XYZ file of C-alpha atoms in Angstrom:
727
model
C 6.774 56.224 -8.474
C 5.434 57.056 -4.979
C 2.056 58.696 -5.467
C 3.277 60.684 -8.441
C 6.621 61.584 -6.840
C 8.967 61.762 -9.867
C 12.014 61.359 -7.637
C 11.149 57.761 -6.603
C 11.560 54.827 -8.987
C 11.354 51.043 -8.496
C 14.060 48.939 -10.152
C 13.746 45.218 -10.916
C 16.413 44.278 -13.536
C 19.697 42.752 -12.369
C 21.990 45.301 -14.028
C 20.107 48.078 -12.216
C 19.960 46.156 -8.926
C 23.578 44.967 -8.645
C 25.119 48.364 -7.652
C 22.496 48.751 -4.897
C 22.782 45.317 -3.232
C 25.478 46.472 -0.793
C 23.113 49.192 0.467
C 20.290 46.641 0.770
C 22.497 44.353 2.856
C 23.696 47.193 5.106
C 20.185 48.490 5.867
C 18.802 44.982 6.382
C 21.603 44.147 8.842
C 20.938 47.362 10.740
C 17.292 46.298 11.118
C 18.038 42.618 11.701
C 15.943 42.544 14.894
C 12.783 42.991 12.819
C 13.956 41.625 9.448
C 16.178 38.769 10.570
C 19.667 38.044 9.267
C 20.310 36.892 5.700
C 23.746 36.296 4.118
C 24.841 38.437 1.189
C 24.477 35.498 -1.216
C 20.697 35.490 -0.674
C 20.380 39.035 -2.017
C 22.677 38.248 -4.948
C 20.604 35.218 -5.960
C 17.353 37.146 -5.517
C 18.608 39.875 -7.853
C 19.649 37.319 -10.474
C 16.168 35.741 -10.296
C 14.456 39.173 -10.246
C 12.950 38.410 -6.845
C 13.865 41.707 -5.234
C 12.498 45.196 -5.907
C 14.596 48.219 -4.921
C 13.262 51.762 -4.664
C 15.682 54.584 -5.429
C 15.376 58.302 -4.747
C 16.936 60.697 -7.222
C 19.042 63.554 -5.868
C 21.103 66.179 -7.682
C 24.138 64.208 -6.562
C 22.708 60.962 -7.995
C 20.432 58.132 -6.898
C 20.284 56.626 -3.429
C 18.691 53.571 -1.845
C 15.116 54.278 -0.629
C 13.814 50.827 0.293
C 13.506 47.239 -0.887
C 11.112 44.304 -1.059
C 12.459 40.733 -1.054
C 10.047 38.005 -2.179
C 9.904 34.390 -3.307
C 7.498 31.468 -3.157
C 6.276 28.861 -5.575
C 3.913 29.522 -8.460
C 1.052 30.437 -8.194
C 1.611 31.833 -4.651
C 4.169 34.531 -3.771
C 5.566 35.276 -0.332
C 7.151 38.530 0.870
C 10.209 37.874 3.057
C 11.362 41.451 3.702
C 10.095 44.962 3.150
C 12.087 47.903 4.456
C 12.231 51.684 4.021
C 14.962 53.672 5.845
C 13.705 56.253 8.377
C 14.780 59.214 6.229
C 12.517 58.068 3.376
C 9.410 57.135 5.371
C 6.094 58.939 4.930
C 6.446 59.079 1.139
C 4.403 55.918 0.359
C 7.462 53.967 -0.780
C 6.486 50.703 0.958
C 3.046 50.845 -0.635
C 4.657 51.586 -4.009
C 6.846 48.487 -3.673
C 3.840 46.314 -2.812
C 1.731 47.752 -5.635
C 4.558 47.102 -8.092
C 4.826 43.476 -6.971
C 1.043 43.033 -7.161
C 0.901 44.406 -10.693
C 3.783 42.216 -11.883
C 2.314 39.115 -10.202
C -1.142 39.605 -11.713
C 0.301 39.957 -15.203
C 1.986 36.544 -15.047
C -0.941 34.780 -13.339
C -0.091 34.501 -9.641
C -3.082 33.970 -7.343
C -1.953 35.442 -4.034
C 0.816 37.106 -2.018
C 1.440 36.380 1.660
C 3.485 38.057 4.371
C 4.329 37.161 7.967
C 4.374 39.715 10.758
C 4.667 39.399 14.529
C 1.300 39.691 16.244
C 2.582 42.227 18.798
C 3.715 44.700 16.094
C 0.499 46.711 15.989
C 1.598 49.356 13.465
C 3.043 46.740 11.113
C -0.183 44.732 11.184
C -2.170 47.889 10.458
C 0.136 48.644 7.508
C -0.429 45.223 5.949
C -4.175 45.476 6.564
C -4.306 48.866 4.787
C -2.504 47.322 1.826
C -5.091 44.578 1.389
C -3.411 41.756 3.336
C -6.109 40.064 5.429
C -5.287 37.964 8.472
C -5.378 34.335 7.329
C -3.962 32.460 10.308
C -1.679 32.741 13.331
C 1.083 30.399 14.412
C 3.801 30.173 17.072
C 7.085 31.890 16.208
C 10.575 30.763 17.122
C 11.281 29.324 20.553
C 13.754 32.130 21.341
C 11.266 34.969 20.785
C 8.072 33.358 22.069
C 6.154 35.507 19.593
C 2.979 34.639 17.702
C 3.226 35.216 13.944
C 0.302 36.473 11.877
C 0.129 35.158 8.311
C -1.487 37.803 6.105
C -2.649 37.189 2.535
C -3.693 39.371 -0.379
C -5.618 37.594 -3.112
C -4.879 38.932 -6.578
C -7.264 39.958 -9.345
C -5.659 37.614 -11.803
C -7.458 37.584 -15.190
C -6.179 34.091 -16.050
C -6.914 32.620 -12.620
C -7.337 29.053 -13.848
C -4.587 28.865 -16.455
C -2.228 27.337 -13.905
C -4.560 24.337 -13.684
C -4.939 23.652 -17.378
C -7.650 24.560 -19.898
C -10.346 22.396 -18.282
C -10.338 24.636 -15.196
C -11.884 27.539 -17.124
C -15.133 25.646 -17.727
C -17.947 26.529 -15.335
C -21.376 24.888 -15.436
C -22.847 27.932 -13.704
C -24.267 26.111 -10.696
C -26.515 28.393 -8.692
C -25.772 29.436 -5.148
C -28.063 27.768 -2.654
C -30.484 30.480 -1.538
C -32.058 28.468 1.280
C -31.656 25.258 3.217
C -34.141 23.462 0.974
C -34.814 19.915 2.083
C -36.872 17.294 0.259
C -40.389 16.868 1.647
C -41.901 13.397 2.021
C -45.540 12.557 2.736
C -46.192 9.726 5.186
C -48.785 7.027 4.545
C -50.798 5.831 7.544
C -49.698 2.220 7.118
C -46.152 3.360 7.922
C -47.331 4.720 11.263
C -49.086 1.432 12.004
C -45.871 -0.456 11.196
C -44.254 1.387 14.099
C -47.133 1.369 16.574
C -47.963 -2.297 16.080
C -44.292 -3.337 15.934
C -44.541 -4.954 12.520
C -41.557 -6.203 10.538
C -40.728 -2.688 9.280
C -40.833 -1.050 12.737
C -37.051 -0.598 12.862
C -37.065 1.057 9.422
C -39.801 3.480 10.517
C -37.744 4.394 13.586
C -34.821 5.267 11.286
C -37.112 7.371 9.096
C -38.379 9.425 12.048
C -34.825 9.752 13.348
C -33.639 11.106 9.979
C -36.546 13.571 9.854
C -35.767 14.826 13.369
C -32.149 15.279 12.260
C -33.423 17.428 9.351
C -32.244 15.059 6.638
C -35.657 15.611 5.049
C -39.000 17.160 5.998
C -41.808 14.766 6.975
C -45.442 15.795 6.421
C -48.860 14.206 6.799
C -52.054 15.073 4.920
C -55.484 15.924 6.309
C -56.597 12.539 4.914
C -53.984 10.915 7.182
C -55.655 12.506 10.224
C -59.179 11.706 9.009
C -58.316 8.056 8.407
C -56.647 7.794 11.795
C -59.735 9.255 13.475
C -61.860 6.724 11.595
C -59.776 3.795 12.853
C -59.132 5.223 16.333
C -59.872 2.845 19.212
C -61.289 5.503 21.456
C -60.396 8.439 23.609
C -57.722 9.150 24.658
C -55.754 7.756 21.711
C -51.966 8.357 22.074
C -51.351 7.449 18.421
C -53.848 10.078 17.258
C -52.406 12.646 19.650
C -48.908 11.966 18.298
C -50.143 12.215 14.693
C -51.771 15.565 15.408
C -48.373 16.884 16.511
C -46.771 16.046 13.141
C -46.366 18.822 10.521
C -49.316 18.791 8.097
C -49.858 19.927 4.530
C -52.542 22.621 4.211
C -56.011 21.257 3.446
C -56.782 21.136 -0.292
C -60.385 21.951 -1.357
C -62.306 18.943 -2.723
C -62.973 20.608 -6.081
C -59.227 21.175 -6.549
C -58.130 17.646 -5.731
C -60.999 15.567 -7.158
C -59.837 15.629 -10.832
C -56.392 14.432 -9.762
C -57.907 11.675 -7.633
C -59.903 10.404 -10.640
C -56.707 10.354 -12.745
C -54.952 8.232 -10.148
C -57.674 5.545 -10.089
C -56.644 4.123 -13.481
C -52.977 4.110 -12.464
C -53.117 2.656 -8.952
C -56.298 0.553 -8.829
C -57.202 0.001 -12.518
C -59.139 -3.260 -12.078
C -61.371 -2.187 -9.179
C -61.706 1.277 -10.660
C -63.143 -0.052 -13.946
C -65.930 -1.938 -12.178
C -66.563 0.764 -9.592
C -65.583 -1.336 -6.573
C -63.051 0.892 -4.834
C -62.909 0.261 -1.098
C -62.932 2.977 1.539
C -59.236 2.284 2.042
C -58.582 2.615 -1.719
C -60.258 6.002 -1.832
C -58.309 7.170 1.199
C -55.026 6.057 -0.401
C -55.858 7.982 -3.565
C -56.579 11.167 -1.616
C -53.257 10.749 0.210
C -51.432 10.555 -3.115
C -53.373 13.407 -4.697
C -52.601 15.713 -1.776
C -48.878 14.866 -1.925
C -48.812 15.547 -5.684
C -50.767 18.809 -5.286
C -48.243 20.128 -2.743
C -45.258 19.102 -4.929
C -43.904 16.694 -2.326
C -40.618 15.035 -3.224
C -41.900 11.601 -2.326
C -44.495 9.397 -0.659
C -43.485 6.788 1.943
C -45.716 3.721 1.966
C -45.863 -0.044 2.324
C -49.000 -0.327 0.154
C -48.101 -2.814 -2.606
C -50.462 -1.340 -5.223
C -48.841 2.088 -4.890
C -45.307 0.687 -4.871
C -46.077 -1.276 -8.052
C -46.711 1.898 -10.071
C -43.808 3.946 -8.715
C -42.184 4.494 -12.133
C -45.422 5.764 -13.665
C -46.060 8.151 -10.769
C -42.475 9.429 -10.935
C -42.633 10.093 -14.678
C -46.116 11.622 -14.693
C -46.109 13.602 -11.424
C -42.423 13.746 -10.340
C -43.431 11.993 -7.108
C -40.964 9.461 -5.713
C -42.736 6.425 -4.271
C -40.496 4.741 -1.726
C -40.989 1.666 0.428
C -40.526 1.800 4.180
C -37.793 -0.828 4.385
C -35.992 0.575 1.334
C -35.900 4.110 2.727
C -34.939 3.017 6.230
C -31.997 1.076 4.880
C -30.797 3.720 2.436
C -30.739 6.606 4.940
C -28.555 4.673 7.373
C -24.960 5.893 6.882
C -22.552 3.147 5.922
C -19.960 1.983 8.423
C -16.873 4.034 7.789
C -13.273 3.844 8.896
C -10.488 6.201 7.896
C -7.634 5.586 10.350
C -4.518 5.660 8.205
C -0.832 6.346 8.757
C 0.964 7.711 5.712
C 4.656 8.297 5.044
C 5.314 11.541 3.157
C 8.080 11.956 0.590
C 10.079 14.410 2.703
C 10.341 11.866 5.519
C 7.679 12.825 8.054
C 4.546 10.801 8.704
C 0.963 11.964 9.038
C -2.002 10.200 10.581
C -5.486 10.551 9.093
C -8.277 9.490 11.435
C -11.874 10.101 12.372
C -12.151 12.909 14.920
C -12.743 11.684 18.449
C -14.455 14.043 20.896
C -11.293 13.947 23.030
C -9.515 15.666 20.099
C -12.132 18.377 19.693
C -10.386 21.051 21.794
C -7.066 20.799 19.926
C -8.897 20.848 16.591
C -10.820 23.943 17.640
C -7.545 25.677 18.523
C -6.191 24.742 15.086
C -9.231 26.229 13.317
C -9.178 29.409 15.377
C -5.481 29.744 14.537
C -6.544 29.919 10.883
C -8.811 32.895 11.752
C -11.948 30.944 10.852
C -15.136 32.674 12.157
C -16.382 31.140 15.452
C -19.767 30.146 14.021
C -18.020 28.279 11.180
C -15.771 26.467 13.664
C -18.859 25.336 15.581
C -20.592 24.104 12.418
C -17.480 22.321 11.140
C -16.947 20.452 14.411
C -20.606 19.451 14.860
C -20.878 15.716 15.470
C -24.424 15.212 14.186
C -26.727 12.817 16.007
C -26.905 9.086 16.596
C -27.955 7.448 13.343
C -26.899 10.528 11.385
C -23.317 11.178 12.462
C -21.218 13.575 10.407
C -17.947 12.572 8.754
C -15.057 14.338 10.524
C -11.465 13.713 9.437
C -8.454 14.910 11.408
C -4.881 14.963 10.068
C -2.013 14.990 12.572
C 1.728 15.272 12.064
C 3.245 14.218 15.363
C 1.268 16.041 18.040
C 0.269 18.910 15.738
C -3.007 19.214 13.833
C -2.279 19.981 10.171
C -5.666 19.374 8.532
C -9.384 18.894 9.150
C -12.438 18.246 6.990
C -16.066 17.449 7.776
C -19.328 16.870 5.934
C -22.730 15.258 6.475
C -23.031 11.532 5.868
C -24.756 11.014 2.540
C -28.169 9.492 1.945
C -30.390 9.380 -1.167
C -32.688 12.150 0.109
C -29.942 14.733 0.453
C -29.343 16.750 -2.709
C -26.486 18.866 -1.371
C -23.680 18.422 1.144
C -21.624 21.208 2.702
C -17.916 20.448 2.965
C -15.664 22.154 5.515
C -11.979 22.002 4.530
C -8.978 23.403 6.417
C -5.241 22.678 6.108
C -2.050 24.191 7.477
C -0.870 25.572 4.152
C 2.672 26.042 5.471
C 3.066 22.302 6.072
C 5.258 20.486 3.544
C 2.533 17.886 3.021
C -0.291 20.391 2.465
C -0.810 19.410 -1.191
C -1.272 15.636 -0.706
C -3.286 16.235 2.494
C -5.727 18.429 0.566
C -5.948 15.857 -2.209
C -6.701 13.156 0.347
C -9.414 15.113 2.197
C -11.193 16.319 -0.947
C -11.014 12.886 -2.535
C -12.510 11.222 0.570
C -15.333 13.771 0.764
C -16.159 13.470 -2.937
C -16.007 9.668 -2.968
C -18.057 9.254 0.203
C -20.699 11.824 -0.753
C -21.350 10.357 -4.205
C -21.538 6.765 -3.013
C -25.351 6.594 -3.185
C -26.534 8.980 -5.911
C -25.415 12.163 -7.718
C -25.017 15.050 -5.307
C -23.830 18.671 -5.183
C -21.009 19.512 -2.768
C -20.696 23.094 -1.527
C -17.382 24.424 -0.178
C -16.858 27.842 1.417
C -13.294 29.177 1.465
C -11.866 32.056 3.475
C -8.950 34.490 3.009
C -5.627 32.703 3.193
C -6.879 29.389 1.842
C -4.952 29.699 -1.427
C -3.867 26.063 -1.656
C -7.383 24.936 -0.740
C -8.748 27.049 -3.581
C -6.242 25.641 -6.078
C -6.914 22.053 -5.006
C -10.692 22.538 -5.122
C -10.607 23.897 -8.678
C -8.356 21.016 -9.741
C -11.011 18.610 -8.401
C -13.792 20.218 -10.453
C -15.181 22.773 -7.972
C -16.221 26.095 -9.508
C -17.044 29.437 -7.893
C -20.632 30.655 -7.700
C -22.063 34.129 -7.307
C -23.793 34.646 -3.976
C -26.590 37.171 -3.371
C -24.680 38.551 -0.376
C -21.092 39.642 -0.184
C -18.580 38.881 2.547
C -14.957 37.891 2.712
C -15.550 34.251 1.804
C -16.138 32.538 -1.537
C -18.369 29.556 -2.307
C -17.373 26.763 -4.695
C -19.691 23.964 -5.813
C -19.277 20.661 -7.606
C -21.526 17.887 -8.933
C -20.419 14.340 -8.065
C -21.866 11.331 -9.912
C -19.739 8.609 -8.317
C -20.223 5.732 -10.751
C -19.778 4.558 -14.318
C -22.589 5.437 -16.715
C -23.698 3.274 -19.641
C -26.209 3.971 -22.407
C -28.766 1.995 -20.385
C -28.263 4.294 -17.361
C -28.208 7.504 -19.385
C -31.859 8.536 -19.039
C -31.854 7.915 -15.288
C -28.698 9.986 -14.736
C -30.037 12.769 -16.948
C -33.185 13.004 -14.795
C -31.186 12.964 -11.557
C -28.834 15.752 -12.671
C -31.724 17.907 -13.830
C -33.472 17.502 -10.481
C -30.366 17.882 -8.326
C -28.474 20.669 -10.106
C -30.675 21.908 -13.017
C -28.010 20.670 -15.448
C -29.144 18.873 -18.607
C -27.145 16.281 -20.525
C -27.984 15.325 -24.146
C -31.099 13.161 -24.523
C -29.013 10.161 -25.554
C -25.416 9.074 -25.018
C -23.115 10.368 -27.780
C -20.878 8.044 -29.784
C -17.258 7.957 -28.609
C -14.947 9.489 -31.229
C -11.635 9.561 -29.384
C -10.202 12.431 -27.333
C -12.162 14.910 -29.469
C -15.522 13.542 -28.260
C -17.736 16.400 -27.090
C -21.016 16.715 -25.245
C -23.653 19.485 -25.321
C -24.563 20.427 -21.743
C -27.299 22.909 -20.790
C -26.466 24.995 -17.697
C -28.994 26.114 -15.034
C -29.165 29.459 -16.854
C -30.369 27.705 -20.017
C -27.109 28.167 -21.924
C -25.923 25.287 -24.089
C -22.169 24.724 -23.918
C -20.214 22.209 -25.972
C -17.624 20.543 -23.739
C -14.993 17.880 -24.377
C -15.834 14.588 -22.695
C -12.738 14.864 -20.473
C -13.967 18.181 -19.076
C -17.469 16.837 -18.399
C -15.972 13.895 -16.497
C -13.768 16.269 -14.479
C -16.691 18.533 -13.574
C -18.984 15.619 -12.639
C -16.304 13.264 -11.310
C -15.718 10.764 -10.106
C -17.500 9.372 -13.168
C -16.727 7.402 -16.309
C -19.070 7.571 -19.296
C -18.917 4.185 -21.018
C -20.065 5.532 -24.368
C -20.600 3.313 -27.412
C -17.211 2.526 -29.042
C -15.223 3.665 -25.976
C -12.657 0.933 -25.397
C -10.615 0.475 -22.236
C -7.587 -1.345 -20.893
C -6.918 -3.799 -18.086
C -3.548 -3.741 -16.296
C -2.064 -5.991 -13.588
C -0.746 -4.759 -10.253
C 0.802 -6.812 -7.451
C -0.907 -7.103 -4.080
C 1.694 -5.128 -2.133
C 1.426 -2.210 -4.559
C -2.376 -2.121 -4.314
C -1.921 -0.914 -0.737
C 0.648 1.713 -1.667
C -1.043 3.090 -4.771
C -4.728 2.777 -3.853
C -4.707 2.775 -0.061
C -6.619 -0.519 -0.080
C -6.370 -2.379 3.190
C -4.118 -5.417 3.321
C -4.795 -7.507 6.395
C -1.830 -7.645 8.739
C -0.024 -4.643 7.251
C 1.329 -2.421 10.035
C 3.608 -0.263 7.895
C 2.780 3.364 7.075
C 1.220 3.712 3.650
C 2.941 5.556 0.854
C 2.118 9.118 -0.137
C 0.880 8.065 -3.597
C -2.424 6.888 -2.092
C -3.228 10.501 -1.107
C -3.202 12.035 -4.584
C -6.260 12.227 -6.832
C -3.977 11.935 -9.886
C -1.608 8.982 -9.575
C 0.955 7.212 -11.722
C 1.209 3.631 -13.017
C 4.612 2.527 -14.305
C 4.938 -0.148 -16.980
C 7.118 -1.459 -19.796
C 7.384 0.821 -22.868
C 5.554 -1.746 -25.013
C 2.314 -1.065 -23.062
C 2.078 2.274 -24.892
C 0.526 0.325 -27.768
C -2.500 -0.288 -25.502
C -2.666 2.582 -23.002
C -4.031 5.820 -24.494
C -5.115 9.192 -23.080
C -8.821 9.386 -22.283
C -9.186 5.610 -22.026
C -10.856 3.942 -19.007
C -8.338 1.747 -17.195
C -9.238 -1.277 -15.058
C -6.865 -2.553 -12.356
C -6.423 -6.279 -11.760
C -4.797 -7.456 -8.517
C -2.524 -10.349 -9.468
C -2.688 -13.703 -7.689
C 0.999 -13.596 -6.763
C 1.878 -12.794 -3.126
C -1.554 -14.144 -2.094
C -3.340 -11.529 -4.178
C -7.070 -11.724 -4.878
C -6.810 -12.408 -8.579
C -9.628 -9.929 -9.237
C -10.432 -6.565 -10.786
C -10.954 -4.102 -7.916
C -10.842 -0.544 -9.308
C -11.143 1.585 -12.432
C -9.991 5.054 -13.417
C -9.433 7.363 -16.395
C -6.107 7.767 -18.161
C -5.198 11.465 -18.246
C -2.037 11.136 -20.330
C 0.719 8.652 -21.130
C 4.412 9.494 -21.465
C 7.593 7.646 -22.361
C 10.545 8.899 -20.330
C 14.153 7.998 -19.767
C 14.647 6.427 -16.346
C 16.707 9.410 -15.233
C 13.770 11.737 -15.926
C 11.491 10.194 -13.290
C 11.255 13.226 -11.001
C 10.639 13.285 -7.272
C 7.078 14.481 -7.888
C 6.398 11.470 -10.122
C 7.875 9.137 -7.525
C 5.477 10.578 -4.947
C 2.468 9.772 -7.146
C 3.380 6.180 -8.002
C 5.169 3.106 -6.696
C 8.098 1.239 -8.199
C 9.357 -2.227 -7.353
C 13.075 -3.021 -7.283
C 12.513 -5.316 -10.270
C 10.892 -2.514 -12.240
C 13.751 -0.196 -11.348
C 16.272 -2.754 -12.646
C 14.313 -3.055 -15.885
C 14.253 0.733 -16.197
C 18.013 0.926 -15.781
C 18.441 -1.873 -18.295
C 16.092 -0.548 -20.943
C 16.640 3.095 -20.107
C 12.955 3.953 -20.555
C 9.644 3.548 -18.743
C 6.005 4.151 -19.708
C 4.292 6.502 -17.249
C 0.487 6.468 -17.155
C -1.210 9.303 -15.257
C -4.734 8.439 -14.107
C -7.548 10.054 -12.084
C -11.316 9.632 -11.453
C -10.492 6.557 -9.373
C -13.429 4.382 -8.282
C -13.373 1.171 -6.280
C -15.663 -1.645 -7.453
C -18.311 -2.582 -4.913
C -17.763 -6.247 -5.807
C -14.301 -7.399 -7.021
C -14.565 -9.414 -10.256
C -12.523 -12.630 -10.138
C -10.431 -13.858 -13.070
C -12.741 -16.844 -13.597
C -15.739 -14.508 -13.913
C -13.818 -12.343 -16.371
C -13.135 -15.398 -18.523
C -16.767 -16.530 -18.342
C -17.785 -13.089 -19.643
C -15.122 -13.375 -22.402
C -13.388 -10.249 -21.109
C -10.020 -12.029 -21.014
C -8.720 -15.260 -22.520
C -7.224 -18.290 -20.792
C -3.781 -16.740 -20.316
C -2.750 -15.041 -17.092
C -2.831 -11.243 -16.998
C 0.853 -10.308 -17.099
C 0.702 -7.017 -19.005
C -1.724 -4.374 -20.264
C -4.523 -5.615 -22.535
C -7.193 -3.920 -24.576
C -10.852 -4.226 -23.523
C -13.559 -3.671 -26.131
C -16.388 -1.336 -25.133
C -18.789 -4.246 -24.524
C -16.204 -6.123 -22.412
C -15.450 -3.017 -20.364
C -19.141 -2.414 -19.714
C -19.758 -6.051 -18.729
C -16.798 -6.043 -16.348
C -17.740 -2.847 -14.498
C -21.421 -3.796 -14.392
C -20.395 -7.068 -12.716
C -18.480 -4.939 -10.209
C -21.747 -3.088 -9.426
C -20.248 0.288 -10.260
C -23.103 1.439 -12.511
C -25.506 2.560 -9.791
């Protein structure tokens, strides 16, 4: 009822709606300039599906039409197509009553949002939607005949079961903390590193990269007072440009001798045990020890040096003092972003083609217009489009459909010193390919960011990004509470990016604790099938018992190769590697298939493979030698579920996520059934493992790989270790 008005009632059941549909049609036609024209059949079908609400006013003579709301959409997002109240009934809050009724009904059944479209020049209409909680999400051109700009407005719902649409795993939240500051790791610089640069030694190029990364704020570089003292001691005279440059570098505060001396004595037995025992430490030795002690005192993340004695005890210093000792050449190489190419043309299921490419500066203006059309704040647009600097360029992916921009994502190139990456993600959510485009962009960001070491990815979403929110949660992102409010929401995710064995367990546990304050069990649990669980301690200190599948989803891409966890190896022909995995085939000029965009894909096989392929099992993909294939294992993934279906039940959605050969289709028609294996957590091996190597490791026998085969836990581990996928 309208604000307690007992004479107004909203009807939603077909038997109540049917007598009123003629009135709805008549009023809608009278207002067709603002509502548009719809045939009578549309209203009939909407009533049958309960997708129209009609308000009636009661009079002594009976009830009369007082307004209607026509809606539709696809779960979990609703869209309002029409809302209308006749002039005689206006001012009674009927339109708001209709919206409130729809909101209440939608929240009960788990919808996430409701959207509406209104012409930008209709000021009063825009104000009405704003008052009713519909924020401006984006603007887009209207029809060619009107020349209008259309505002897309969205109201996000307070749905109690927000994540039920994504399955039970989506309710699990590790409770990652919001980042309160732009905390960067701090590294102390040894004097020998400076001399490498000044004297143009072998490591000079690596030192240049280190300074470049520090200037680009990848990490903070500091020197100690001992650094300055030692440089003064070795200075060649006045003026000394090296000394003057060193004095301009950020310095740690001076530590009193009495505070640092006990720590220095401790370090003697670790770094210079032989000379320390006989009391023959050199001046240089003592200086090195004071350098280290100062870095430890100030809780530096690491110490950059080329001193062999210090490098030799790096593990001890890390365990005892949480100080990372890193060599000059090692650090210089690791902080250099890998060469990266993403140009890709992809054919979508509905017939159109999209092009995914790295953003060129010539495309910046059109991309900026796209982002502003989504009502993204100007400062966010600037940050998202930032190119970075030479040697530390940001990843920027643009998605075009024809001449139109339909998607954009950007993030910082990863390096081992960066503990967190901020992801910017924007898609035209009205585009038919929005779902696979989102999958593609998130998958690329997650895979690229976790290519070096475990990392936390932070994603901020704005009103109207409903599909982005759904896709992010499906990929393991979870919302975090921020100390400040605002109209945006932050989601975070941990990415491991490799397979983990019992031998790697302790190292990963330490990395996750340092990066995200999340603790895994002290030792790898024994695999006990799909019911295998893991006790994880959140940053708040709460211990939660999670199924293994959920842990892998939250930390993915990752596969835990636990003791007793068997796997499977399956063959795939060369031409389907391109279509299903997006792997480059030299000489291929054809657009790639849509399946390569999805994070969850489908592998089709003969029904007899169900004896091998099981849910929760790691699956290894072998590219067959036929059609000039490599004859090597090139990727692994996790089986989500396996189904046996009649050939006629292979839906369009399944066809989009997998590839079928004509031969397979004939077999399906002949046998009538096909095994469908859904898989995710896809990781490419750094080094493909050839069939001969597999046989030498006793992972396969002398026969050719023609169908799915079981891999014992030890064979699976040996195979993926050979592929250098375990860190």
